[in-house]
C-alpha cells in the first residue's frame, strides 16, 4: 500500500501551533464551527488507510498531526472572493470555506513511526501501517 500524490508531513501534535492558535487535544476538544471533511477508513491486511476529502487544497495547506490516541487533520480553505474583494454581491453561497479539522482514533495495531500521508486530486490519503507481530 502506497500513498499517492504529493507528500504531506506527519508530525506529533503538542503545544501551540506556529501561528499561536491552540491545538485541539481530541475530537471532543475541537471547536464548533470548523468544517468537517468527509472521510473513509479502510482496513487492509498490512495497513489502515484514511481517505479525507479536501477539495481545493494542496499539500502545503494541510496539517496532519498525531496525538497519543488520534491523527488530526487540519487546514484552512480561504474564500477567494472575499480575499480579492472585487465581488459586488453574492447571490448564492453553497461552497464552504474556513477552518477544517477532523480527528480520527488511531487503531491499536499500527506502527506510529511508519505513518505517511499524501494528497492528490483533493483527497488526502493517510496510510497507517500495521505493526509487525513477533519481530
PDB file of C-alpha atoms in Angstrom:
ATOM      1  CA  UNK A   1       0.000   0.000   0.000  1.00  0.00           C
ATOM      2  CA  UNK A   2       1.492   3.315  -1.035  1.00  0.00           C
ATOM      3  CA  UNK A   3       0.359   6.866  -0.529  1.00  0.00           C
ATOM      4  CA  UNK A   4      -0.217   8.628  -3.851  1.00  0.00           C
ATOM      5  CA  UNK A   5       0.330  12.237  -4.844  1.00  0.00           C
ATOM      6  CA  UNK A   6       2.336  14.924  -3.100  1.00  0.00           C
ATOM      7  CA  UNK A   7       3.697  14.075   0.354  1.00  0.00           C
ATOM      8  CA  UNK A   8       2.209  15.749   3.425  1.00  0.00           C
ATOM      9  CA  UNK A   9       4.362  15.764   6.601  1.00  0.00           C
ATOM     10  CA  UNK A  10       3.005  13.871   9.615  1.00  0.00           C
ATOM     11  CA  UNK A  11       4.209  15.159  12.989  1.00  0.00           C
ATOM     12  CA  UNK A  12       3.475  14.895  16.731  1.00  0.00           C
ATOM     13  CA  UNK A  13       0.967  17.485  17.974  1.00  0.00           C
ATOM     14  CA  UNK A  14       1.910  19.136  21.237  1.00  0.00           C
ATOM     15  CA  UNK A  15       1.730  22.732  22.365  1.00  0.00           C
ATOM     16  CA  UNK A  16       0.593  25.707  20.299  1.00  0.00           C
ATOM     17  CA  UNK A  17       0.569  25.831  16.520  1.00  0.00           C
ATOM     18  CA  UNK A  18       3.210  28.012  14.845  1.00  0.00           C
ATOM     19  CA  UNK A  19       0.604  30.758  14.353  1.00  0.00           C
ATOM     20  CA  UNK A  20      -0.149  30.733  18.087  1.00  0.00           C
ATOM     21  CA  UNK A  21      -3.538  29.036  17.897  1.00  0.00           C
ATOM     22  CA  UNK A  22      -4.437  26.315  20.388  1.00  0.00           C
ATOM     23  CA  UNK A  23      -4.052  22.730  19.229  1.00  0.00           C
ATOM     24  CA  UNK A  24      -7.099  20.555  19.916  1.00  0.00           C
ATOM     25  CA  UNK A  25      -6.228  17.530  22.018  1.00  0.00           C
ATOM     26  CA  UNK A  26      -9.063  15.323  20.777  1.00  0.00           C
ATOM     27  CA  UNK A  27     -12.208  15.234  18.673  1.00  0.00           C
ATOM     28  CA  UNK A  28     -14.208  16.284  21.763  1.00  0.00           C
ATOM     29  CA  UNK A  29     -11.943  19.321  22.147  1.00  0.00           C
ATOM     30  CA  UNK A  30     -12.458  20.673  18.618  1.00  0.00           C
ATOM     31  CA  UNK A  31     -14.280  23.964  18.346  1.00  0.00           C
ATOM     32  CA  UNK A  32     -17.789  24.116  16.940  1.00  0.00           C
ATOM     33  CA  UNK A  33     -17.833  25.887  13.609  1.00  0.00           C
ATOM     34  CA  UNK A  34     -14.966  24.061  11.959  1.00  0.00           C
ATOM     35  CA  UNK A  35     -15.729  22.373   8.681  1.00  0.00           C
ATOM     36  CA  UNK A  36     -15.685  18.593   8.950  1.00  0.00           C
ATOM     37  CA  UNK A  37     -14.442  16.851   5.815  1.00  0.00           C
ATOM     38  CA  UNK A  38     -15.959  13.579   4.628  1.00  0.00           C
ATOM     39  CA  UNK A  39     -13.722  10.553   5.083  1.00  0.00           C
ATOM     40  CA  UNK A  40     -13.441   6.797   4.645  1.00  0.00           C
ATOM     41  CA  UNK A  41     -11.405   4.441   6.821  1.00  0.00           C
ATOM     42  CA  UNK A  42     -10.437   1.144   5.217  1.00  0.00           C
ATOM     43  CA  UNK A  43      -8.556  -1.773   6.764  1.00  0.00           C
ATOM     44  CA  UNK A  44      -6.239  -3.893   4.645  1.00  0.00           C
ATOM     45  CA  UNK A  45      -4.153  -6.875   5.813  1.00  0.00           C
ATOM     46  CA  UNK A  46      -0.994  -4.708   6.039  1.00  0.00           C
ATOM     47  CA  UNK A  47      -2.387  -1.261   6.927  1.00  0.00           C
ATOM     48  CA  UNK A  48      -5.308   1.000   7.703  1.00  0.00           C
ATOM     49  CA  UNK A  49      -6.000   3.800   5.242  1.00  0.00           C
ATOM     50  CA  UNK A  50      -7.809   7.091   5.832  1.00  0.00           C
ATOM     51  CA  UNK A  51      -9.141   8.938   2.791  1.00  0.00           C
ATOM     52  CA  UNK A  52     -10.171  12.521   3.590  1.00  0.00           C
ATOM     53  CA  UNK A  53     -11.839  14.826   1.069  1.00  0.00           C
ATOM     54  CA  UNK A  54     -10.108  18.210   0.966  1.00  0.00           C
ATOM     55  CA  UNK A  55     -11.047  19.710  -2.406  1.00  0.00           C
ATOM     56  CA  UNK A  56      -9.103  22.767  -3.478  1.00  0.00           C
ATOM     57  CA  UNK A  57      -6.252  22.227  -1.002  1.00  0.00           C
ATOM     58  CA  UNK A  58      -2.621  21.368  -1.735  1.00  0.00           C
ATOM     59  CA  UNK A  59      -0.035  19.616   0.446  1.00  0.00           C
ATOM     60  CA  UNK A  60       1.392  22.856   1.943  1.00  0.00           C
ATOM     61  CA  UNK A  61      -2.130  23.851   3.101  1.00  0.00           C
ATOM     62  CA  UNK A  62      -2.727  20.646   5.092  1.00  0.00           C
ATOM     63  CA  UNK A  63      -1.529  19.785   8.599  1.00  0.00           C
ATOM     64  CA  UNK A  64      -1.517  16.141   9.716  1.00  0.00           C
ATOM     65  CA  UNK A  65      -0.625  15.645  13.373  1.00  0.00           C
ATOM     66  CA  UNK A  66      -0.504  12.770  15.818  1.00  0.00           C
ATOM     67  CA  UNK A  67      -1.555  12.779  19.431  1.00  0.00           C
ATOM     68  CA  UNK A  68      -1.290   9.805  21.746  1.00  0.00           C
ATOM     69  CA  UNK A  69      -4.655   8.426  20.556  1.00  0.00           C
ATOM     70  CA  UNK A  70      -5.573  10.254  17.344  1.00  0.00           C
ATOM     71  CA  UNK A  71      -4.476  11.540  13.982  1.00  0.00           C
ATOM     72  CA  UNK A  72      -5.735  15.094  13.438  1.00  0.00           C
ATOM     73  CA  UNK A  73      -6.216  16.697  10.039  1.00  0.00           C
ATOM     74  CA  UNK A  74      -6.374  20.497   9.954  1.00  0.00           C
ATOM     75  CA  UNK A  75      -6.370  23.103   7.185  1.00  0.00           C
ATOM     76  CA  UNK A  76      -7.854  26.438   6.200  1.00  0.00           C
ATOM     77  CA  UNK A  77      -9.759  26.817   2.939  1.00  0.00           C
ATOM     78  CA  UNK A  78      -9.831  30.533   2.093  1.00  0.00           C
ATOM     79  CA  UNK A  79     -12.738  32.141   0.261  1.00  0.00           C
ATOM     80  CA  UNK A  80     -11.145  33.536  -2.927  1.00  0.00           C
ATOM     81  CA  UNK A  81     -13.951  36.040  -3.478  1.00  0.00           C
ATOM     82  CA  UNK A  82     -13.539  37.531  -0.003  1.00  0.00           C
ATOM     83  CA  UNK A  83      -9.771  37.869  -0.329  1.00  0.00           C
ATOM     84  CA  UNK A  84      -9.982  39.655  -3.687  1.00  0.00           C
ATOM     85  CA  UNK A  85     -12.837  41.980  -2.574  1.00  0.00           C
ATOM     86  CA  UNK A  86     -13.992  42.539  -6.173  1.00  0.00           C
ATOM     87  CA  UNK A  87     -17.456  41.000  -5.806  1.00  0.00           C
ATOM     88  CA  UNK A  88     -20.406  43.390  -5.779  1.00  0.00           C
ATOM     89  CA  UNK A  89     -22.876  40.897  -4.294  1.00  0.00           C
ATOM     90  CA  UNK A  90     -23.120  37.196  -3.547  1.00  0.00           C
ATOM     91  CA  UNK A  91     -26.407  35.702  -4.752  1.00  0.00           C
ATOM     92  CA  UNK A  92     -25.700  32.080  -3.896  1.00  0.00           C
ATOM     93  CA  UNK A  93     -23.207  30.529  -1.480  1.00  0.00           C
ATOM     94  CA  UNK A  94     -23.081  26.743  -1.240  1.00  0.00           C
ATOM     95  CA  UNK A  95     -19.340  26.101  -1.188  1.00  0.00           C
ATOM     96  CA  UNK A  96     -17.786  26.044   2.276  1.00  0.00           C
ATOM     97  CA  UNK A  97     -14.712  27.972   3.410  1.00  0.00           C
ATOM     98  CA  UNK A  98     -12.869  28.371   6.682  1.00  0.00           C
ATOM     99  CA  UNK A  99     -11.069  26.229   9.227  1.00  0.00           C
ATOM    100  CA  UNK A 100     -11.177  22.477   8.649  1.00  0.00           C
ATOM    101  CA  UNK A 101     -10.456  19.981  11.434  1.00  0.00           C
ATOM    102  CA  UNK A 102     -11.178  16.343  11.995  1.00  0.00           C
ATOM    103  CA  UNK A 103      -9.725  13.769  14.380  1.00  0.00           C
ATOM    104  CA  UNK A 104      -9.609  10.020  13.836  1.00  0.00           C
ATOM    105  CA  UNK A 105      -8.917   7.423  16.523  1.00  0.00           C
ATOM    106  CA  UNK A 106      -5.673   5.576  15.901  1.00  0.00           C
ATOM    107  CA  UNK A 107      -6.153   1.819  15.591  1.00  0.00           C
ATOM    108  CA  UNK A 108      -4.239  -0.025  18.345  1.00  0.00           C
ATOM    109  CA  UNK A 109      -2.246  -2.199  15.950  1.00  0.00           C
ATOM    110  CA  UNK A 110      -0.336   0.468  13.985  1.00  0.00           C
ATOM    111  CA  UNK A 111       3.350   1.305  13.630  1.00  0.00           C
ATOM    112  CA  UNK A 112       3.363   5.010  14.565  1.00  0.00           C
ATOM    113  CA  UNK A 113       6.841   5.554  13.108  1.00  0.00           C
ATOM    114  CA  UNK A 114       5.726   4.458   9.629  1.00  0.00           C
ATOM    115  CA  UNK A 115       2.627   6.644   9.171  1.00  0.00           C
ATOM    116  CA  UNK A 116       2.692   8.621   5.931  1.00  0.00           C
ATOM    117  CA  UNK A 117       0.330  10.960   4.119  1.00  0.00           C
ATOM    118  CA  UNK A 118      -0.095  12.422   0.650  1.00  0.00           C
ATOM    119  CA  UNK A 119      -2.673  14.445  -1.265  1.00  0.00           C
ATOM    120  CA  UNK A 120      -3.823  14.010  -4.838  1.00  0.00           C
ATOM    121  CA  UNK A 121      -6.876  15.421  -6.636  1.00  0.00           C
ATOM    122  CA  UNK A 122      -8.337  16.833  -3.422  1.00  0.00           C
ATOM    123  CA  UNK A 123      -8.101  13.582  -1.447  1.00  0.00           C
ATOM    124  CA  UNK A 124      -5.716  13.259   1.499  1.00  0.00           C
ATOM    125  CA  UNK A 125      -4.544   9.658   1.928  1.00  0.00           C
ATOM    126  CA  UNK A 126      -3.105   8.712   5.320  1.00  0.00           C
ATOM    127  CA  UNK A 127      -1.538   5.256   5.453  1.00  0.00           C
ATOM    128  CA  UNK A 128      -1.320   3.720   8.935  1.00  0.00           C
ATOM    129  CA  UNK A 129       0.847   0.575   8.557  1.00  0.00           C
ATOM    130  CA  UNK A 130       0.149  -2.240  10.992  1.00  0.00           C
ATOM    131  CA  UNK A 131       2.890  -3.136  13.451  1.00  0.00           C
ATOM    132  CA  UNK A 132       4.679  -6.379  12.705  1.00  0.00           C
ATOM    133  CA  UNK A 133       3.924  -9.086  15.196  1.00  0.00           C
ATOM    134  CA  UNK A 134       6.596 -11.388  16.524  1.00  0.00           C
ATOM    135  CA  UNK A 135       9.574  -9.446  15.172  1.00  0.00           C
TER     136      UNK A 135
END
